[in-house]
Short mmCIF file of C-alpha atoms and ligand atoms in Angstrom, two decimals:
data_model
loop_
_atom_site.label_atom_id
_atom_site.label_comp_id
_atom_site.label_asym_id
_atom_site.label_seq_id
_atom_site.Cartn_x
_atom_site.Cartn_y
_atom_site.Cartn_z
CA UNK A 1 5.14 -13.17 -2.24
CA UNK A 2 6.44 -14.68 0.98
CA UNK A 3 6.78 -12.57 4.08
CA UNK A 4 10.54 -12.38 3.67
CA UNK A 5 10.85 -11.75 -0.06
CA UNK A 6 10.41 -8.03 -0.72
CA UNK A 7 13.62 -6.03 -1.27
CA UNK A 8 12.54 -3.74 1.60
CA UNK A 9 12.25 -6.67 4.04
CA UNK A 10 15.65 -7.99 2.92
CA UNK A 11 17.19 -4.54 3.57
CA UNK A 12 15.64 -4.28 7.06
CA UNK A 13 16.72 -7.84 7.83
CA UNK A 14 20.24 -7.11 6.62
CA UNK A 15 20.47 -4.05 8.88
CA UNK A 16 19.42 -6.21 11.82
CA UNK A 17 21.92 -8.98 11.05
CA UNK A 18 24.80 -6.65 10.37
CA UNK A 19 24.31 -4.65 13.60
CA UNK A 20 23.83 -7.91 15.53
CA UNK A 21 27.14 -9.19 14.24
CA UNK A 22 29.06 -6.02 15.16
CA UNK A 23 27.65 -5.82 18.69
CA UNK A 24 27.70 -9.59 19.21
CA UNK A 25 23.99 -9.70 19.95
CA UNK A 26 22.86 -12.90 21.68
CA UNK A 27 22.04 -15.28 18.75
CA UNK A 28 18.89 -16.40 20.56
CA UNK A 29 17.63 -12.82 20.62
CA UNK A 30 18.52 -12.38 16.94
CA UNK A 31 16.66 -15.59 16.11
CA UNK A 32 13.49 -14.16 17.64
CA UNK A 33 13.85 -10.69 16.11
CA UNK A 34 14.08 -12.10 12.57
CA UNK A 35 10.40 -13.02 12.67
CA UNK A 36 7.37 -10.86 13.35
CA UNK A 37 5.25 -11.90 16.32
CA UNK A 38 2.11 -11.75 14.15
CA UNK A 39 1.54 -11.05 10.46
CA UNK A 40 -2.14 -10.73 9.73
CA UNK A 41 -3.59 -10.56 6.23
CA UNK A 42 -7.23 -9.67 5.85
CA UNK A 43 -9.77 -9.06 3.11
CA UNK A 44 -11.46 -5.67 3.11
CA UNK A 45 -14.62 -5.76 0.99
CA UNK A 46 -16.45 -2.48 0.41
CA UNK A 47 -19.38 -1.32 -1.70
CA UNK A 48 -18.19 1.21 -4.27
CA UNK A 49 -20.26 4.27 -5.18
CA UNK A 50 -21.47 2.51 -8.34
CA UNK A 51 -23.06 -0.27 -6.24
CA UNK A 52 -20.52 -3.00 -7.00
CA UNK A 53 -18.42 -4.71 -4.32
CA UNK A 54 -14.63 -4.64 -4.45
CA UNK A 55 -12.27 -6.46 -2.09
CA UNK A 56 -8.92 -5.02 -1.09
CA UNK A 57 -6.01 -6.75 0.64
CA UNK A 58 -5.17 -5.44 4.11
CA UNK A 59 -2.41 -6.17 6.62
CA UNK A 60 -1.31 -5.59 10.20
CA UNK A 61 2.06 -6.86 11.31
CA UNK A 62 3.22 -6.81 14.94
CA UNK A 63 6.95 -7.36 15.02
CA UNK A 64 8.11 -7.23 18.63
CA UNK A 65 6.03 -6.24 21.65
CA UNK A 66 8.49 -6.81 24.48
CA UNK A 67 8.62 -3.16 25.48
CA UNK A 68 4.88 -2.47 25.27
CA UNK A 69 1.89 -2.42 22.93
CA UNK A 70 2.54 -2.39 19.21
CA UNK A 71 2.81 1.03 17.58
CA UNK A 72 2.96 2.05 13.96
CA UNK A 73 1.08 3.64 11.12
CA UNK A 74 -1.42 2.42 8.57
CA UNK A 75 -0.44 2.90 4.95
CA UNK A 76 -2.85 3.13 2.00
CA UNK A 77 -0.66 2.61 -1.04
CA UNK A 78 -0.87 0.60 -4.25
CA UNK A 79 2.56 -1.00 -3.59
CA UNK A 80 1.65 -2.09 -0.07
CA UNK A 81 2.27 -5.80 0.63
CA UNK A 82 2.51 -8.08 3.65
CA UNK A 83 6.28 -8.29 3.25
CA UNK A 84 6.74 -4.50 3.01
CA UNK A 85 4.47 -4.07 6.04
CA UNK A 86 6.60 -6.60 7.94
CA UNK A 87 9.75 -4.63 7.09
CA UNK A 88 8.13 -1.42 8.30
CA UNK A 89 6.91 -3.12 11.50
CA UNK A 90 10.46 -4.29 12.17
CA UNK A 91 11.76 -0.74 11.71
CA UNK A 92 9.07 0.49 14.15
CA UNK A 93 10.38 -1.93 16.84
CA UNK A 94 13.86 -0.49 16.41
CA UNK A 95 12.58 3.11 16.23
CA UNK A 96 10.50 2.90 19.42
CA UNK A 97 13.31 1.19 21.34
CA UNK A 98 15.96 3.61 20.09
CA UNK A 99 14.11 6.65 21.42
CA UNK A 100 13.13 4.85 24.62
CA UNK A 101 9.36 4.57 24.22
CA UNK A 102 7.51 1.82 26.15
CA UNK A 103 6.10 0.54 22.85
CA UNK A 104 6.70 -2.29 20.41
CA UNK A 105 6.80 -2.18 16.63
CA UNK A 106 3.85 -2.68 14.31
CA UNK A 107 2.59 -1.49 10.94
CA UNK A 108 -0.51 -1.88 8.83
CA UNK A 109 -1.74 -1.13 5.40
CA UNK A 110 -4.09 -1.70 2.52
CA UNK A 111 -3.03 -2.32 -1.07
CA UNK A 112 -5.00 0.51 -2.63
CA UNK A 113 -4.46 3.79 -4.44
CA UNK A 114 -6.50 6.10 -2.17
CA UNK A 115 -6.61 8.80 -4.88
CA UNK A 116 -8.91 6.55 -6.92
CA UNK A 117 -11.56 6.27 -4.17
CA UNK A 118 -14.24 8.78 -3.16
CA UNK A 119 -14.45 10.08 0.40
CA UNK A 120 -17.35 7.70 1.12
CA UNK A 121 -15.45 4.73 -0.29
CA UNK A 122 -12.38 5.64 1.82
CA UNK A 123 -14.56 5.83 4.91
CA UNK A 124 -16.04 2.37 4.21
CA UNK A 125 -12.54 0.99 3.58
CA UNK A 126 -11.17 2.38 6.84
CA UNK A 127 -14.13 1.20 8.93
CA UNK A 128 -14.09 -2.31 7.47
CA UNK A 129 -10.31 -2.51 7.93
CA UNK A 130 -10.73 -1.44 11.58
CA UNK A 131 -13.35 -4.16 12.10
CA UNK A 132 -11.20 -6.87 10.51
CA UNK A 133 -8.08 -6.07 12.57
CA UNK A 134 -10.23 -5.17 15.61
CA UNK A 135 -9.46 -8.33 17.62
CA UNK A 136 -5.73 -7.62 17.47
CA UNK A 137 -5.61 -3.91 18.28
CA UNK A 138 -6.59 -1.69 21.20
CA UNK A 139 -5.07 0.87 23.60
CA UNK A 140 -3.22 -1.88 25.50
CA UNK A 141 -2.45 -4.10 22.50
CA UNK A 142 -1.51 -2.18 19.38
CA UNK A 143 -2.14 1.46 18.51
CA UNK A 144 -2.25 2.47 14.83
CA UNK A 145 -1.47 5.96 13.46
CA UNK A 146 -1.29 7.72 10.09
CA UNK A 147 1.32 6.87 7.47
CA UNK A 148 1.51 7.33 3.70
CA UNK A 149 -1.97 7.80 2.21
CA UNK A 150 -3.77 8.15 5.57
CA UNK A 151 -4.38 11.18 7.79
CA UNK A 152 -6.29 12.51 10.79
CA UNK A 153 -9.65 11.88 9.09
CA UNK A 154 -8.72 8.20 8.60
CA UNK A 155 -7.84 8.05 12.31
CA UNK A 156 -11.15 9.68 13.27
CA UNK A 157 -13.12 7.04 11.31
CA UNK A 158 -10.96 4.30 12.83
CA UNK A 159 -11.45 5.58 16.37
CA UNK A 160 -15.19 5.96 15.81
CA UNK A 161 -15.53 2.40 14.49
CA UNK A 162 -13.63 0.96 17.45
CA UNK A 163 -15.61 3.13 19.88
CA UNK A 164 -18.92 1.93 18.38
CA UNK A 165 -17.88 -1.62 19.31
CA UNK A 166 -16.83 -0.79 22.88
CA UNK A 167 -19.80 1.54 23.41
CA UNK A 168 -17.75 4.51 24.61
CA UNK A 169 -15.23 6.97 23.15
CA UNK A 170 -11.82 5.28 23.12
CA UNK A 171 -9.21 7.90 22.18
CA UNK A 172 -6.28 5.59 23.12
CA UNK A 173 -6.92 3.21 20.20
CA UNK A 174 -5.20 5.37 17.53
CA UNK A 175 -2.97 8.43 17.43
CA UNK A 176 -2.78 11.20 14.88
CA UNK A 177 -6.47 12.02 15.51
CA UNK A 178 -8.03 15.46 15.04
CA UNK A 179 -7.51 17.65 18.15
CA UNK A 180 -11.30 17.83 18.79
CA UNK A 181 -11.49 14.09 19.58
CA UNK A 182 -8.31 13.69 21.61
CA UNK A 183 -5.53 14.41 19.13
CA UNK A 184 -2.35 16.01 20.41
CA UNK A 185 -1.06 19.48 19.70
CA UNK A 186 2.07 19.25 17.57
CA UNK A 187 1.37 15.74 16.22
CA UNK A 188 0.79 16.73 12.61
CA UNK A 189 4.13 18.51 12.25
CA UNK A 190 5.99 16.21 14.68
CA UNK A 191 7.82 14.06 12.12
CA UNK A 192 9.05 17.13 10.19
CA UNK A 193 9.99 18.90 13.42
CA UNK A 194 11.98 15.83 14.48
CA UNK A 195 13.79 15.81 11.12
CA UNK A 196 14.71 19.49 11.63
CA UNK A 197 15.83 18.77 15.21
CA UNK A 198 18.07 15.91 14.05
CA UNK A 199 19.69 18.04 11.34
CA UNK A 200 20.49 20.65 14.00
CA UNK A 201 21.95 17.96 16.28
CA UNK A 202 24.07 16.66 13.39
CA UNK A 203 25.40 20.16 12.68
CA UNK A 204 26.22 20.63 16.39
CA UNK A 205 27.89 17.19 16.39
CA UNK A 206 30.32 18.50 13.76
CA UNK A 207 30.78 21.81 15.60
CA UNK A 208 28.65 23.77 13.12
CA UNK A 209 25.35 25.61 13.06
CA UNK A 210 22.68 25.95 10.41
CA UNK A 211 22.74 29.35 8.70
CA UNK A 212 21.92 31.10 5.43
CA UNK A 213 24.77 29.28 3.68
CA UNK A 214 23.22 25.89 4.52
CA UNK A 215 21.51 24.57 1.39
CA UNK A 216 18.74 21.98 1.68
CA UNK A 217 16.76 19.96 -0.88
CA UNK A 218 13.58 18.14 0.14
CA UNK A 219 12.21 15.21 -1.85
CA UNK A 220 8.57 14.79 -0.81
CA UNK A 221 6.93 18.09 0.05
CA UNK A 222 4.11 16.55 2.09
CA UNK A 223 3.25 15.59 5.65
CA UNK A 224 6.93 15.35 6.66
CA UNK A 225 8.60 17.63 4.13
CA UNK A 226 6.35 20.68 4.61
CA UNK A 227 6.89 21.20 8.36
CA UNK A 228 10.58 20.31 8.01
CA UNK A 229 10.93 22.99 5.29
CA UNK A 230 9.03 25.58 7.33
CA UNK A 231 11.07 25.01 10.49
CA UNK A 232 14.47 24.84 8.76
CA UNK A 233 13.62 27.96 6.70
CA UNK A 234 12.65 29.77 9.89
CA UNK A 235 15.94 28.70 11.46
CA UNK A 236 17.76 30.43 8.62
CA UNK A 237 18.60 27.59 6.24
CA UNK A 238 18.25 28.04 2.49
CA UNK A 239 15.68 25.58 1.06
CA UNK A 240 16.84 25.48 -2.55
CA UNK A 241 14.69 22.64 -3.90
CA UNK A 242 11.39 20.94 -3.20
CA UNK A 243 9.75 18.02 -4.95
CA UNK A 244 6.33 16.36 -4.95
CA UNK A 245 4.45 13.91 -7.16
CA UNK A 246 4.28 16.51 -9.98
CA UNK A 247 8.06 17.20 -10.11
CA UNK A 248 10.53 19.56 -8.49
CA UNK A 249 11.31 23.27 -8.21
CA UNK A 250 14.72 24.84 -7.71
CA UNK A 251 16.09 28.25 -6.78
CA UNK A 252 19.75 28.50 -5.80
CA UNK A 253 19.03 31.63 -3.73
CA UNK A 254 16.38 29.83 -1.67
CA UNK A 255 12.63 29.37 -2.03
CA UNK A 256 10.02 31.26 -0.03
CA UNK A 257 8.18 28.42 1.71
CA UNK A 258 5.09 30.55 2.41
CA UNK A 259 4.82 31.55 -1.28
CA UNK A 260 5.20 27.92 -2.35
CA UNK A 261 2.51 26.86 0.12
CA UNK A 262 0.18 29.58 -1.20
CA UNK A 263 0.78 28.31 -4.73
CA UNK A 264 0.01 24.72 -3.68
CA UNK A 265 -3.18 25.81 -1.96
CA UNK A 266 -4.45 27.23 -5.26
CA UNK A 267 -2.95 24.70 -7.68
CA UNK A 268 -2.70 21.47 -5.70
CA UNK A 269 0.89 20.65 -6.71
CA UNK A 270 4.33 22.26 -7.10
CA UNK A 271 4.41 21.98 -10.91
CA UNK A 272 4.26 25.36 -12.59
CA UNK A 273 5.38 27.40 -9.55
CA UNK A 274 6.44 30.56 -11.38
CA UNK A 275 9.27 31.84 -9.19
CA UNK A 276 11.63 28.87 -9.60
CA UNK A 277 13.22 26.60 -12.17
CA UNK A 278 11.27 23.40 -12.90
CA UNK A 279 13.36 20.26 -12.36
CA UNK A 280 12.61 16.54 -12.14
CA UNK A 281 12.64 14.59 -8.88
CA UNK A 282 15.68 12.68 -10.16
CA UNK A 283 17.53 15.96 -10.67
CA UNK A 284 16.49 17.10 -7.20
CA UNK A 285 18.03 14.03 -5.56
CA UNK A 286 21.31 14.67 -7.39
CA UNK A 287 21.69 18.37 -6.49
CA UNK A 288 24.87 19.63 -4.87
CA UNK A 289 23.45 20.61 -1.47
CA UNK A 290 24.55 20.44 2.14
CA UNK A 291 21.53 18.43 3.24
CA UNK A 292 19.21 16.20 1.23
CA UNK A 293 15.97 15.12 2.92
CA UNK A 294 14.29 12.17 1.18
CA UNK A 295 10.88 12.46 2.87
CA UNK A 296 8.58 10.70 0.40
CA UNK A 297 8.89 6.92 0.25
CA UNK A 298 11.36 4.02 0.50
CA UNK A 299 13.96 3.12 -2.12
CA UNK A 300 14.56 6.46 -3.86
CA UNK A 301 18.36 6.35 -3.55
CA UNK A 302 19.56 3.09 -5.06
CA UNK A 303 22.42 1.52 -6.98
CA UNK A 304 21.09 3.39 -10.05
CA UNK A 305 21.61 6.94 -8.77
CA UNK A 306 23.95 6.59 -5.76
CA UNK A 307 27.03 7.64 -7.73
CA UNK A 308 25.32 10.92 -8.71
CA UNK A 309 24.37 11.93 -5.16
CA UNK A 310 26.30 15.06 -4.17
CA UNK A 311 24.72 15.94 -0.81
CA UNK A 312 27.08 15.95 2.17
CA UNK A 313 24.40 14.90 4.61
CA UNK A 314 21.22 12.87 4.08
CA UNK A 315 18.41 13.06 6.64
CA UNK A 316 16.12 10.05 6.15
CA UNK A 317 12.69 11.64 6.60
CA UNK A 318 10.96 8.62 5.01
CA UNK A 319 11.35 5.02 6.16
CA UNK A 320 14.07 3.24 4.18
CA UNK A 321 14.66 5.85 1.43
CA UNK A 322 18.21 4.57 0.77
CA UNK A 323 18.75 0.94 -0.23
CA UNK A 324 21.46 -1.16 1.43
CA UNK A 325 23.88 -0.95 -1.52
CA UNK A 326 23.47 2.83 -1.68
CA UNK A 327 23.98 3.20 2.09
CA UNK A 328 27.25 1.25 1.85
CA UNK A 329 28.45 3.32 -1.09
CA UNK A 330 27.48 6.70 0.39
CA UNK A 331 29.02 5.93 3.77
CA UNK A 332 32.26 5.08 1.95
CA UNK A 333 32.05 8.51 0.28
CA UNK A 334 31.80 10.09 3.76
CA UNK A 335 28.19 11.14 3.38
CA UNK A 336 26.68 11.54 6.85
CA UNK A 337 23.33 9.69 7.03
CA UNK A 338 20.90 10.47 9.82
CA UNK A 339 19.10 7.10 10.00
CA UNK A 340 15.35 6.86 9.55
CA UNK A 341 14.72 5.20 12.92
CA UNK A 342 16.11 8.34 14.55
CA UNK A 343 15.46 11.04 11.95
CA UNK A 344 11.72 10.42 11.49
CA UNK A 345 10.99 9.22 15.04
CA UNK A 346 9.39 12.58 15.92
CA UNK A 347 6.04 11.27 14.65
CA UNK A 348 5.89 8.24 16.90
CA UNK A 349 7.27 10.22 19.86
CA UNK A 350 4.39 12.71 19.73
CA UNK A 351 2.04 9.78 19.03
CA UNK A 352 3.25 8.38 22.34
CA UNK A 353 2.44 11.73 24.00
CA UNK A 354 -1.01 11.60 22.38
CA UNK A 355 -1.62 8.06 23.65
CA UNK A 356 -0.55 9.04 27.19
CA UNK A 357 -2.74 12.16 27.09
CA UNK A 358 -5.69 10.06 25.87
CA UNK A 359 -5.27 7.49 28.63
CA UNK A 360 -4.94 10.14 31.33
CA UNK A 361 -7.57 12.53 29.88
CA UNK A 362 -5.19 15.40 30.53
CA UNK A 363 -3.74 17.47 27.70
CA UNK A 364 -0.37 19.19 27.47
CA UNK A 365 0.48 22.54 25.89
CA UNK A 366 2.56 22.82 22.73
CA UNK A 367 5.64 24.17 24.52
CA UNK A 368 5.80 21.06 26.69
CA UNK A 369 5.24 18.77 23.71
CA UNK A 370 7.93 20.35 21.54
CA UNK A 371 10.42 20.47 24.42
CA UNK A 372 9.85 16.82 25.37
CA UNK A 373 10.14 15.82 21.69
CA UNK A 374 13.41 17.72 21.39
CA UNK A 375 14.84 16.21 24.60
CA UNK A 376 13.94 12.61 23.72
CA UNK A 377 15.45 12.93 20.24
CA UNK A 378 18.56 14.65 21.58
CA UNK A 379 19.15 11.85 24.08
CA UNK A 380 18.77 9.22 21.34
CA UNK A 381 21.12 11.18 19.05
CA UNK A 382 23.79 11.37 21.77
CA UNK A 383 23.39 7.66 22.62
CA UNK A 384 23.78 6.85 18.92
CA UNK A 385 26.87 9.08 18.64
CA UNK A 386 28.41 7.28 21.62
CA UNK A 387 27.78 3.87 20.06
CA UNK A 388 29.19 5.08 16.72
CA UNK A 389 32.37 6.05 18.56
CA UNK A 390 32.55 2.88 20.64
CA UNK A 391 32.10 0.48 17.71
CA UNK A 392 33.70 2.76 15.08
CA UNK A 393 30.66 2.35 12.84
CA UNK A 394 28.52 4.79 10.83
CA UNK A 395 25.49 6.39 12.47
CA UNK A 396 23.08 4.16 10.57
CA UNK A 397 24.52 1.03 12.18
CA UNK A 398 25.10 2.74 15.53
CA UNK A 399 21.38 3.58 15.80
CA UNK A 400 20.52 -0.10 15.24
CA UNK A 401 23.05 -1.18 17.86
CA UNK A 402 21.69 1.33 20.40
CA UNK A 403 18.19 0.07 19.79
CA UNK A 404 19.06 -3.64 19.80
CA UNK A 405 20.87 -3.20 23.11
CA UNK A 406 17.68 -1.91 24.72
CA UNK A 407 15.52 -4.66 23.19
CA UNK A 408 18.02 -7.33 24.22
CA UNK A 409 18.04 -6.23 27.88
CA UNK A 410 14.22 -6.24 27.95
CA UNK A 411 13.85 -9.59 26.17
CA UNK A 412 16.38 -11.24 28.47
CA UNK A 413 14.66 -9.85 31.51
CA UNK A 414 11.24 -11.15 30.41
CA UNK A 415 12.61 -14.48 29.17
CA UNK A 416 11.07 -16.87 26.67
CA UNK A 417 7.60 -18.29 27.35
CA UNK A 418 6.93 -21.14 28.15
N1 LIG B 1 3.87 6.21 10.55
C1 LIG B 1 4.81 6.92 11.37
C2 LIG B 1 6.15 6.20 11.38
O1 LIG B 1 6.50 5.53 10.46
C3 LIG B 1 4.25 7.21 12.74
C4 LIG B 1 3.86 6.01 13.55
C5 LIG B 1 3.09 6.36 14.81
O2 LIG B 1 2.91 7.54 15.07
O3 LIG B 1 2.70 5.43 15.50
O4 LIG B 1 6.94 6.39 12.27
#
């Protein structure tokens, strides 16, 4: 598949072109933003536990690095491709610029189902991947982080591999690390906290406040969905439905998040949770709720189910969970969409804090981290609201315009080499 062929890349590209048209972006800037700066494909051979060698396909795409080093996660997923990684790298450029981070956009991944590998095999895979992309990454070049299928352990192996090559501990090479080796307080729950923050900002924007009447459904009760559910529940919202890989659970009176988490700890998945109705993930997405949070993966709200969506507000916890056709349709139906590049930016914001803390060898307390996260997101939300008003466009497009404005100013100021 060519770099530009996946439906996800086409959607990201369309968002870029459409915002560029509305804001009359300099065509020379648009021309450059259509293409990633670098798209690297590598082979990642590892020895499996049975002694045989298997080679996996790996990628790192750096989209635009005008504002600073590349930043973006590493995904281990069986659908991962170079084109999908390029789309995600592009979204990272827009995300970092929107929230004002001095970072560019990048993304990486390996086409693999990590659930099929042992811990030792995953460690070999991560270390070999780190070696293969080694020449292109580093604290001043490009800083990976966790994404779908990777976590703090993956980052620890990555950091260790890189540090073996340099000969000293290099915490600035990745973010999302365990606290004991330079991770940041608040990083693990940062994306979910940012989603919760953005939903609060959206309610304030409409002159409302979250309360016990506010019903919320979360598709993807994982790294993003769990902290979002905990925080929103604590703030008084009613979490009526949760879904994971095993299916969904529903209680119109609201689920107890702590009881659900206890159940998952014992049983691994949501399926069979006794104090709620069992529903499918498709049913969850179509529930009549105030807020729907698709926090699992891209492309879950499409032409197929868009007409059945009844939520009044959708907070894009995942990257690209709503396809272009579905965005257009839902916006027409007056559904308020909090765009992914704003809604899930909490992760990369606290990653930025982690990177800064690593470079300065000085660590912040959680109060400072959560406050700075809140303030950065609030500023980006207000800037987006202003652009939405100025151009009379939905929030999704307004976020792109806000971001492209910042990238355009920086690219013009640096100029084109040579
Ligand atoms: N993978 C996350 C994202 O899509 C976080 C990236 C980072 O922390 O660098 O935003």
